[in-house]
CSV table of C-alpha atoms in Angstrom, one decimal:
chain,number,residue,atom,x,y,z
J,54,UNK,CA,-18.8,26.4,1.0
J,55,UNK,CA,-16.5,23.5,0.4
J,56,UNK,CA,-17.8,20.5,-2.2
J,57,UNK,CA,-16.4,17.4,-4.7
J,58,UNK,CA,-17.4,18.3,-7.6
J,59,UNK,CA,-17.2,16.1,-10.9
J,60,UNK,CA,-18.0,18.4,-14.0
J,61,UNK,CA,-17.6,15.3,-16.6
J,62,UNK,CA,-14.2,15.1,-16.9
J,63,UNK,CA,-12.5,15.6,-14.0
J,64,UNK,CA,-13.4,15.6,-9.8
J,65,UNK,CA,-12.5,18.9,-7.9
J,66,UNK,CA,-12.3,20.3,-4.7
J,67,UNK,CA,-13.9,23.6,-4.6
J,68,UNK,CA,-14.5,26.4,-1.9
J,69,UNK,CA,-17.0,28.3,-4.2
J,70,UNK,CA,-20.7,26.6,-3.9
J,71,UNK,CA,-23.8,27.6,-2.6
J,72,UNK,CA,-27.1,26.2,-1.7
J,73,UNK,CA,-30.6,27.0,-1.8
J,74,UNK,CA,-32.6,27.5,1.5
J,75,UNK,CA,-34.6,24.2,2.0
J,76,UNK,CA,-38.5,24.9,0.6
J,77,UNK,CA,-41.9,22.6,2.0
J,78,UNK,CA,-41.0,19.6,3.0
J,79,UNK,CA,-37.0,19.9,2.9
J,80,UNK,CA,-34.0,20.3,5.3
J,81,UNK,CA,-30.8,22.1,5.3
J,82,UNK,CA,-28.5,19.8,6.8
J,83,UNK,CA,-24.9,20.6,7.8
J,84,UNK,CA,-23.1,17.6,6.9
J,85,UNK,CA,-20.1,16.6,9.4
J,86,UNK,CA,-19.2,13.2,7.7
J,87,UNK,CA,-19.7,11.5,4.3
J,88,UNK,CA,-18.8,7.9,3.4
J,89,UNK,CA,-16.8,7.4,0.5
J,90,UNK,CA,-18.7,4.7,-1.4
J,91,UNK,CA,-17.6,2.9,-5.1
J,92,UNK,CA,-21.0,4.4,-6.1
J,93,UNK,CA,-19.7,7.8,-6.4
J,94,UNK,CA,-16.8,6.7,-8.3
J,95,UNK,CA,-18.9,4.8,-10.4
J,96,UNK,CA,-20.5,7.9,-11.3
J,97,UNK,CA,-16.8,9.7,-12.3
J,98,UNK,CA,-15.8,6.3,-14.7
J,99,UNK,CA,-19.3,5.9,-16.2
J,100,UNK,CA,-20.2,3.1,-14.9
J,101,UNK,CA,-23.5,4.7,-13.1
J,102,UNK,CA,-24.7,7.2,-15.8
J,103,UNK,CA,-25.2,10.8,-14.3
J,104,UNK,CA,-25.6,14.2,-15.5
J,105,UNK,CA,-22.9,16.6,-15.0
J,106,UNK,CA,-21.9,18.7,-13.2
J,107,UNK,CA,-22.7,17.3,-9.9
J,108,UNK,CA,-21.9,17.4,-6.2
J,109,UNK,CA,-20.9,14.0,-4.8
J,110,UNK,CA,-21.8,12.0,-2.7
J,111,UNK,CA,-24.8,9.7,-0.7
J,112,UNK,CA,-23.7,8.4,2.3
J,113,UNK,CA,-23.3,11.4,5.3
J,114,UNK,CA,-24.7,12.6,8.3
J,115,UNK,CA,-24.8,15.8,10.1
J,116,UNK,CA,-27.0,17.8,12.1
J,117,UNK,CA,-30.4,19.8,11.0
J,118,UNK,CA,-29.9,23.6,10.6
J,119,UNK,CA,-33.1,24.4,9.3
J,120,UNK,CA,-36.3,22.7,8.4
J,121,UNK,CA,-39.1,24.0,5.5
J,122,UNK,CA,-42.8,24.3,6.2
J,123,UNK,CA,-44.5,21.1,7.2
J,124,UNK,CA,-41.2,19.5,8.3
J,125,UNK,CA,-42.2,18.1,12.1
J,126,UNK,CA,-40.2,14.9,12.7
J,127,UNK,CA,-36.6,16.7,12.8
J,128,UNK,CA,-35.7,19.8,14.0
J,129,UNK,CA,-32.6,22.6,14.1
J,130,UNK,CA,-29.8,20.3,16.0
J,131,UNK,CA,-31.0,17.1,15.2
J,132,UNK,CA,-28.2,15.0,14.4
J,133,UNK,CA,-30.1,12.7,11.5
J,134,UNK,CA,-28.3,10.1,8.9
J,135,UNK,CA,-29.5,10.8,5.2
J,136,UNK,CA,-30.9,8.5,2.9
J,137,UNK,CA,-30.4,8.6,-0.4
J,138,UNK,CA,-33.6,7.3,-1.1
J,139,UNK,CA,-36.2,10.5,-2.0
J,140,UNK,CA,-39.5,8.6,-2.2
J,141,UNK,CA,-42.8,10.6,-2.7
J,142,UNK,CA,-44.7,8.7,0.2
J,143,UNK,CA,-48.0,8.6,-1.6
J,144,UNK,CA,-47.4,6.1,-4.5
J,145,UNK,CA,-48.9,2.5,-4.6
J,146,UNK,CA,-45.2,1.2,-4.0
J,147,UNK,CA,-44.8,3.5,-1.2
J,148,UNK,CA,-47.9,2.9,0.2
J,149,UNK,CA,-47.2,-1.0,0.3
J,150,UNK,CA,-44.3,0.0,2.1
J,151,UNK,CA,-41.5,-1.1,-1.2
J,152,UNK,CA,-39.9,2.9,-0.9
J,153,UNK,CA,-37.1,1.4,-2.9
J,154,UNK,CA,-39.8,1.3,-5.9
J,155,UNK,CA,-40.9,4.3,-6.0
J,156,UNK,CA,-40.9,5.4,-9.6
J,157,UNK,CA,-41.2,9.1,-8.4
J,158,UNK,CA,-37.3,8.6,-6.7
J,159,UNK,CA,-35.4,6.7,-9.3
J,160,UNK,CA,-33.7,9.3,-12.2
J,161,UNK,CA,-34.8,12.3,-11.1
J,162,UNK,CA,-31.9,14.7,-10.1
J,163,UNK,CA,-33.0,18.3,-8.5
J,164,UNK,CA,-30.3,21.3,-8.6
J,165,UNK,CA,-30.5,22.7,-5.2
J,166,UNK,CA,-26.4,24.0,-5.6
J,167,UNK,CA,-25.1,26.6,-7.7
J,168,UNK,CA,-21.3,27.7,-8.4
J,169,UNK,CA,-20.6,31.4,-10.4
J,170,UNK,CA,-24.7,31.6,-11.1
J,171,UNK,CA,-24.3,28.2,-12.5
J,172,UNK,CA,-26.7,25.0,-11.1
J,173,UNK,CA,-25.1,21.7,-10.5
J,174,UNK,CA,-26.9,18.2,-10.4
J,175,UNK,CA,-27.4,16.9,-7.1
J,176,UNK,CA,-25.9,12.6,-6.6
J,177,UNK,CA,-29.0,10.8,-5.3
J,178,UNK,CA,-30.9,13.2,-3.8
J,179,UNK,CA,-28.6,13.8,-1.4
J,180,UNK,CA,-25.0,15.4,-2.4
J,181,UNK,CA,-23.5,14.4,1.0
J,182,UNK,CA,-19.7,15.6,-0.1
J,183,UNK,CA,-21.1,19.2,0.5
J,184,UNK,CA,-20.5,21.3,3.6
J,185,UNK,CA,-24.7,21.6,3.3
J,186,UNK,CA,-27.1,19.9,1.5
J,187,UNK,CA,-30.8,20.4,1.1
J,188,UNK,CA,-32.6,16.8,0.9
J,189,UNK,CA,-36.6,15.8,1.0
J,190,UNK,CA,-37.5,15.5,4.6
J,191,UNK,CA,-38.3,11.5,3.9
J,192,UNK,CA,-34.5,11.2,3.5
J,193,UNK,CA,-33.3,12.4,7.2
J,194,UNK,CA,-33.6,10.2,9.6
J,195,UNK,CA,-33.3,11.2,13.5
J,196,UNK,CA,-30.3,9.8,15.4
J,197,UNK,CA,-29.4,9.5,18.8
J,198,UNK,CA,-26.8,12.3,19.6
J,199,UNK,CA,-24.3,9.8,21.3
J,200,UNK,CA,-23.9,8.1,17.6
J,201,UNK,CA,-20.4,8.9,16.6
J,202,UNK,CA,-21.3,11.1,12.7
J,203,UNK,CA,-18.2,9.4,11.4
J,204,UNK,CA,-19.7,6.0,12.2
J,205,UNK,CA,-23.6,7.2,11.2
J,206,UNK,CA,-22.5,8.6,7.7
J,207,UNK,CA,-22.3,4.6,6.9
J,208,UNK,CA,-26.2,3.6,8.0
J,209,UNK,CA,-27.2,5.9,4.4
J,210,UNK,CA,-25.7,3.0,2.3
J,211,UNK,CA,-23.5,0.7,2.9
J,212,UNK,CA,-25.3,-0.4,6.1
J,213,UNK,CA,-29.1,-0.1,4.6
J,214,UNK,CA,-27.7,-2.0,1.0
J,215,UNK,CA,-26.2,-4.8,2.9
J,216,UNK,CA,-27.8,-5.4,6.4
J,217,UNK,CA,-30.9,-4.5,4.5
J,218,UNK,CA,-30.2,-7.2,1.8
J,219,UNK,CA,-30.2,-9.8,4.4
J,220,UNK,CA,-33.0,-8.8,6.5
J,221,UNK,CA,-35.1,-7.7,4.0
J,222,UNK,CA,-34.9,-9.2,0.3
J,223,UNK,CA,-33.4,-12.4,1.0
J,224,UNK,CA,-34.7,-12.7,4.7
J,225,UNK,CA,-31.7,-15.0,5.6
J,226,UNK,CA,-33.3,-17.9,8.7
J,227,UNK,CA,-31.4,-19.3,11.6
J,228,UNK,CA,-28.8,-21.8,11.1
J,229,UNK,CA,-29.1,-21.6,7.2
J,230,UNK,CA,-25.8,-20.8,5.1
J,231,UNK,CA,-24.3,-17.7,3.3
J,232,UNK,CA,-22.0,-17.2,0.8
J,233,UNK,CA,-20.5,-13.8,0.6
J,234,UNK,CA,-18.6,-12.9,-2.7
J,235,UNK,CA,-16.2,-9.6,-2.2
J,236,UNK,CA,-16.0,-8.2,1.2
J,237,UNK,CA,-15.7,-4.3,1.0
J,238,UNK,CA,-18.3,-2.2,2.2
J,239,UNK,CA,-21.2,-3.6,1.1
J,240,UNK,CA,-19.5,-7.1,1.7
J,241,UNK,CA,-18.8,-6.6,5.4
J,242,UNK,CA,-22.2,-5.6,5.7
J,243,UNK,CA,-23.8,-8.6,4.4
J,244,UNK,CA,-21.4,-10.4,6.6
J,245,UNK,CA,-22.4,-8.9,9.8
J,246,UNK,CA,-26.4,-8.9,8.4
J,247,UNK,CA,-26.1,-12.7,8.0
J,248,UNK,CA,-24.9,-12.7,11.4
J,249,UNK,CA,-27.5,-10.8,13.4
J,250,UNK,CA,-30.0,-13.2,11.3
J,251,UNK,CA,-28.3,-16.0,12.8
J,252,UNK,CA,-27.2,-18.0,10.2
J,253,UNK,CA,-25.1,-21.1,10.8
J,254,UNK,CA,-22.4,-20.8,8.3
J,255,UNK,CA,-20.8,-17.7,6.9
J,256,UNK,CA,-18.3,-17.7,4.4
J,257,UNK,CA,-16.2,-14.8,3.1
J,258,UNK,CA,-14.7,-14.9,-0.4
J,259,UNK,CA,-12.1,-12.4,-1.6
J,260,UNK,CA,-8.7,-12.6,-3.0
J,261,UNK,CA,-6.9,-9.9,-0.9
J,262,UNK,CA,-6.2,-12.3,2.4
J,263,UNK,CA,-5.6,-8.9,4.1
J,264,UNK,CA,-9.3,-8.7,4.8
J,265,UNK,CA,-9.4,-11.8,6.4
J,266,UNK,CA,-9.4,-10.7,10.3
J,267,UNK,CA,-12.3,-7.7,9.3
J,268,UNK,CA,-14.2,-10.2,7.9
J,269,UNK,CA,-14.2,-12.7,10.8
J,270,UNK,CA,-14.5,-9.9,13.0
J,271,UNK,CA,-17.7,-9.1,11.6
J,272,UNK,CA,-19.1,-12.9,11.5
J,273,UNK,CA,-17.6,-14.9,8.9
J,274,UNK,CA,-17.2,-18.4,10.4
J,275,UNK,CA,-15.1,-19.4,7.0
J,276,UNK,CA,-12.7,-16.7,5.2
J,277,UNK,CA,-11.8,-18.3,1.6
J,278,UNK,CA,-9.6,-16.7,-1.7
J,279,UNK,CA,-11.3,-18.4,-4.2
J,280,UNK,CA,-14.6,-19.5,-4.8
J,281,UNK,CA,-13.2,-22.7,-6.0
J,282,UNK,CA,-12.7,-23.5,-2.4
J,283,UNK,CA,-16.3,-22.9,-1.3
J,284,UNK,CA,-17.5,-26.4,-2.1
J,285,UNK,CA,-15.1,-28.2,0.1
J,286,UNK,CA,-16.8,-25.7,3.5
J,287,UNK,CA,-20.5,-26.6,1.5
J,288,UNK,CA,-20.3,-29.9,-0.3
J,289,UNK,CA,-24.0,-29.0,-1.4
J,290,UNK,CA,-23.8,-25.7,-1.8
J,291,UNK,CA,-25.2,-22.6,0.2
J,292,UNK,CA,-28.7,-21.2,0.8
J,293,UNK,CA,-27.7,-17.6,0.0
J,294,UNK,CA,-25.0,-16.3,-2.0
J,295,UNK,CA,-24.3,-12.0,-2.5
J,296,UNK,CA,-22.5,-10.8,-5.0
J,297,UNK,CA,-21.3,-8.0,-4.0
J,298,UNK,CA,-18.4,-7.0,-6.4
J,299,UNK,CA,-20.6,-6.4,-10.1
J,300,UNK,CA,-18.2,-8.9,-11.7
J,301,UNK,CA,-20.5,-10.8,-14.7
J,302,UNK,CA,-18.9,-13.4,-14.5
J,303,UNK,CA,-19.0,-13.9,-10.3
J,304,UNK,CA,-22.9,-13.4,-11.2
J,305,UNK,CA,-22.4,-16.9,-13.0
J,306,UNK,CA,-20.0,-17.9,-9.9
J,307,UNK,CA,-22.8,-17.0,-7.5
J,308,UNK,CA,-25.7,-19.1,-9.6
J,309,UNK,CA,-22.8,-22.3,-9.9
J,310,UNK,CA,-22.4,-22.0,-5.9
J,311,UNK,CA,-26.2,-22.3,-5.0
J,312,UNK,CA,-27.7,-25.7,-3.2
J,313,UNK,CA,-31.6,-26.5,-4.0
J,314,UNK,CA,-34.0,-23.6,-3.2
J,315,UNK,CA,-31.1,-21.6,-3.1
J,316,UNK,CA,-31.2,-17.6,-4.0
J,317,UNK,CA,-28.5,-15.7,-5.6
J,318,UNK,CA,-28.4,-11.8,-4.6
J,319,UNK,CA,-27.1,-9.4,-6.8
J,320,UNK,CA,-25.8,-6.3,-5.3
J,321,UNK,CA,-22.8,-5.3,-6.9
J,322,UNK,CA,-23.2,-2.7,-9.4
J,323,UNK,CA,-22.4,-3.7,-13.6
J,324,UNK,CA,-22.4,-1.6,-16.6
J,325,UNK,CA,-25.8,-0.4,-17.5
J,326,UNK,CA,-24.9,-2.9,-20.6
J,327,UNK,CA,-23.2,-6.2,-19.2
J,328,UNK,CA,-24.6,-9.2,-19.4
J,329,UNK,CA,-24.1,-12.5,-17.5
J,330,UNK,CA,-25.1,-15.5,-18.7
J,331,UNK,CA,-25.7,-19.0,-16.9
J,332,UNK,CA,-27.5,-22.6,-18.0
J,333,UNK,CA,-31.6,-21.8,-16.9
J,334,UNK,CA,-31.6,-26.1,-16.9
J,335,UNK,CA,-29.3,-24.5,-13.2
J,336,UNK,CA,-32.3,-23.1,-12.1
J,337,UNK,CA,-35.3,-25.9,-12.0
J,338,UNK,CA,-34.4,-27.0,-8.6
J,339,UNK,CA,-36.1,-24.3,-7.2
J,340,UNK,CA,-33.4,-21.5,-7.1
J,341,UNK,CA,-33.5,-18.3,-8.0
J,342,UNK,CA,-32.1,-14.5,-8.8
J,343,UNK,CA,-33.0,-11.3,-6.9
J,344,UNK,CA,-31.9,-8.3,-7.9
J,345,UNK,CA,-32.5,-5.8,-4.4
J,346,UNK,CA,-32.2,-2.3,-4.7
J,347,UNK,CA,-30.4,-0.3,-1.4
J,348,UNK,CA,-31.2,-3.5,0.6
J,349,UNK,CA,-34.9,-3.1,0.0
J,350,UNK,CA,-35.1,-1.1,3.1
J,351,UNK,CA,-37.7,1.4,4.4
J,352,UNK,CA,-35.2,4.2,5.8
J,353,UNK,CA,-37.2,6.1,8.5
J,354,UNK,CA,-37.9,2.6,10.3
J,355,UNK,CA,-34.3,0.7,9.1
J,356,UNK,CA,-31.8,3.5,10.3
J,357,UNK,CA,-33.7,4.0,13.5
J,358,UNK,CA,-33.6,-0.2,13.8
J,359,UNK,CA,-29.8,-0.1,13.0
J,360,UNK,CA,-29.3,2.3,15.4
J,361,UNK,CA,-30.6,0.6,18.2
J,362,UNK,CA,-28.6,-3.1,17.1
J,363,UNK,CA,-25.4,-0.6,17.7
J,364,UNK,CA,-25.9,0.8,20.6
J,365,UNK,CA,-26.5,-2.3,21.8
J,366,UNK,CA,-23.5,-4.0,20.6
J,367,UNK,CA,-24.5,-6.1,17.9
J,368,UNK,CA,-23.9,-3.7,15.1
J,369,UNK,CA,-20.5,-2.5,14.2
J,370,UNK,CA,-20.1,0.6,12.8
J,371,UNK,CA,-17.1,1.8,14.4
J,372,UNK,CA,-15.1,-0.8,13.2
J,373,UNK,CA,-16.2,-0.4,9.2
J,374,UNK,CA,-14.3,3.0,9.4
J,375,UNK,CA,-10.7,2.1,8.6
J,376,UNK,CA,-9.5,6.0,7.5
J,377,UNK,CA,-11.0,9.5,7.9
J,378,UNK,CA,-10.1,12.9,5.9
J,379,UNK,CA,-10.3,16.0,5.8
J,380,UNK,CA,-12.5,16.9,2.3
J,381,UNK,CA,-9.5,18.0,0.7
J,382,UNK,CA,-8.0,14.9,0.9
J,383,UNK,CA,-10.5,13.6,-1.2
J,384,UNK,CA,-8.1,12.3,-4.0
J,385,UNK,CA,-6.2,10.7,-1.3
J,386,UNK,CA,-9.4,8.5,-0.1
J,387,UNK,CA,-9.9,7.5,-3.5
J,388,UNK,CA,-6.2,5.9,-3.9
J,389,UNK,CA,-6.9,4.1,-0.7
J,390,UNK,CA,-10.4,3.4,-1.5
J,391,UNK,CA,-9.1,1.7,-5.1
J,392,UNK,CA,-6.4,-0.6,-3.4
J,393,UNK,CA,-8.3,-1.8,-0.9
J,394,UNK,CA,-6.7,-0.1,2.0
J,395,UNK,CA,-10.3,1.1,3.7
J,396,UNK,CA,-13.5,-0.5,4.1
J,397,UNK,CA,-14.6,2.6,4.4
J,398,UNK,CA,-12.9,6.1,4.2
J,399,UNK,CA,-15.0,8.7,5.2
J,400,UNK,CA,-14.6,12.2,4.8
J,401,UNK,CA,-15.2,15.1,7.3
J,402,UNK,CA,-16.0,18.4,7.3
């Protein structure tokens, strides 16, 4: 079967993997459509540390071809969206419902493909840039069949990291303000989350004025290309400000941009080893940082939630895919994906 493969020097296209048959508690899913996410690339330029080789890829969705003993909530022809996020279930974290903390699903790669008798690593438990994949049955998530899979693939990660961030970690309130650094994937997300919260002001920062319209089309009320200009829209600065680019220094931007009991959210993705650094004396009017892993979210319930917010209008999915391709146009995706031609390119299979 077909795959995007990195092997620690280079990514490939290749017709020649396999996969394992799903064992108890696992499901074979045949993957139709995979988002293309900065994550995976992170992963080819070192930025997210990962052994190789490895099958790409975190964000898909497809439809159930087989299920392993025990497995009761999807079924063969299930069309399901896959999390990335492999918790055990049965840990105190899990059991306080915080599945993002499970220490049981963070670093723990399994080998479920093979290529020439050889295993491959599989990317966050889920390896989504596969024609199959074999995940933990926690991580697929029943969807209504009338969900396009192109616009699904997205509700894995980009949806869950930055809807989730605003529902869940910093639990924006009605009419309070949000400052949104970097409006890509994640970005647009936040956006939109901020907007099904109900907040009163929105405002979008990035430096490519091309993104302008998607932004306001997904709630931004204020579309800025510098975060200079962000004082003159909130003289006293904002309730909430994401950054969602991993840029140190917009981690100081976002801390500088805060008003009094005002949060800073952190979702863009450093070097294991940056640091940031900002004056604490900043942070004695009641402010503060949170770090919030894939949107603090709780999968089984937040897809299914998400799901329902589109079908009902309020959720745009469609619209965050700008380009689809075929898988072996996967070096094509990337180029658009790196100057900021997509929100999201998603590949199909």
């Amino acid at each position: 079967m077909r795959g995007v493969v990195f092997d620690g020097k280079e990514v490939r296209v290749v017709a020649d993997l396999e996969v394992r048959d799903p064992g108890p508690g696992e499901v074979l899913v045949g993957i139709r459509a995979a988002g293309l996410c900065h994550s995976d690339l992170s992963v080819v330029d070192g930025t997210i540390p990962f052994p190789a080789p490895v099958v790409l890829g975190h964000e898909g969705a497809g439809v159930v071809e087989a299920v392993g003993p025990g497995v009761t909530h999807v079924g063969p022809g299930d069309h399901v969206a896959l999390s990335t996020l492999a918790n055990c279930g049965a840990c105190a974290d899990c059991d306080r419902g915080r599945p993002t903390m499970c220490r049981k699903a963070i670093g723990r790669p399994g080998r479920p493909f093979s290529r020439a008798g050889e295993p491959l690593f599989q990317f966050a438990s889920n390896s989504s840039f596969a024609e199959r994949t074999v995940v933990k049955a926690v991580q697929a998530v029943r969807i209504p069949a009338d969900i396009p899979l192109t616009s699904a693939a997205l509700m894995g990660c980009g949806v869950l990291t930055g809807v989730g961030a605003v529902l869940n970690r910093a639990r924006v309130d009605l009419g309070e303000t949000v400052v949104v650094i970097g409006t890509g994937g994640i970005g647009l997300n936040v956006i939109q989350g901020a907007r099904i919260a109900g907040a009163g002001t929105i405002v979008a920062v990035d430096t490519n004025p091309a993104k302008e319209e998607t932004a306001r089309r997904f709630g931004a009320t204020h579309f800025l290309g510098s975060a200079e200009a962000v004082r003159e829209v909130l003289p006293t600065g904002a309730d909430h400000v994401f950054e969602c680019v991993g840029h140190t220094g917009l981690v100081r931007t976002a801390i500088d941009l805060l008003d009094r009991h005002g949060q800073a959210v952190l979702l863009g993705m450093t070097a294991p080893t940056a640091e940031a650094s900002f004056p604490p004396a900043a942070m004695f009017l009641d402010k503060a940082i949170l770090g919030c892993r894939y949107g603090s979210s709780r999968p089984q319930r937040d897809i299914a939630r998400y799901a329902e917010l589109y079908r009902a209008g309020r959720l745009l999915l469609d619209e965050l895919v700008t380009a689809t391709y075929p898988v072996e146009e996967f070096a094509r995706a990337v180029a658009d994906a790196e100057q900021g031609k997509v929100a999201r390119g998603v590949l199909t299979f």
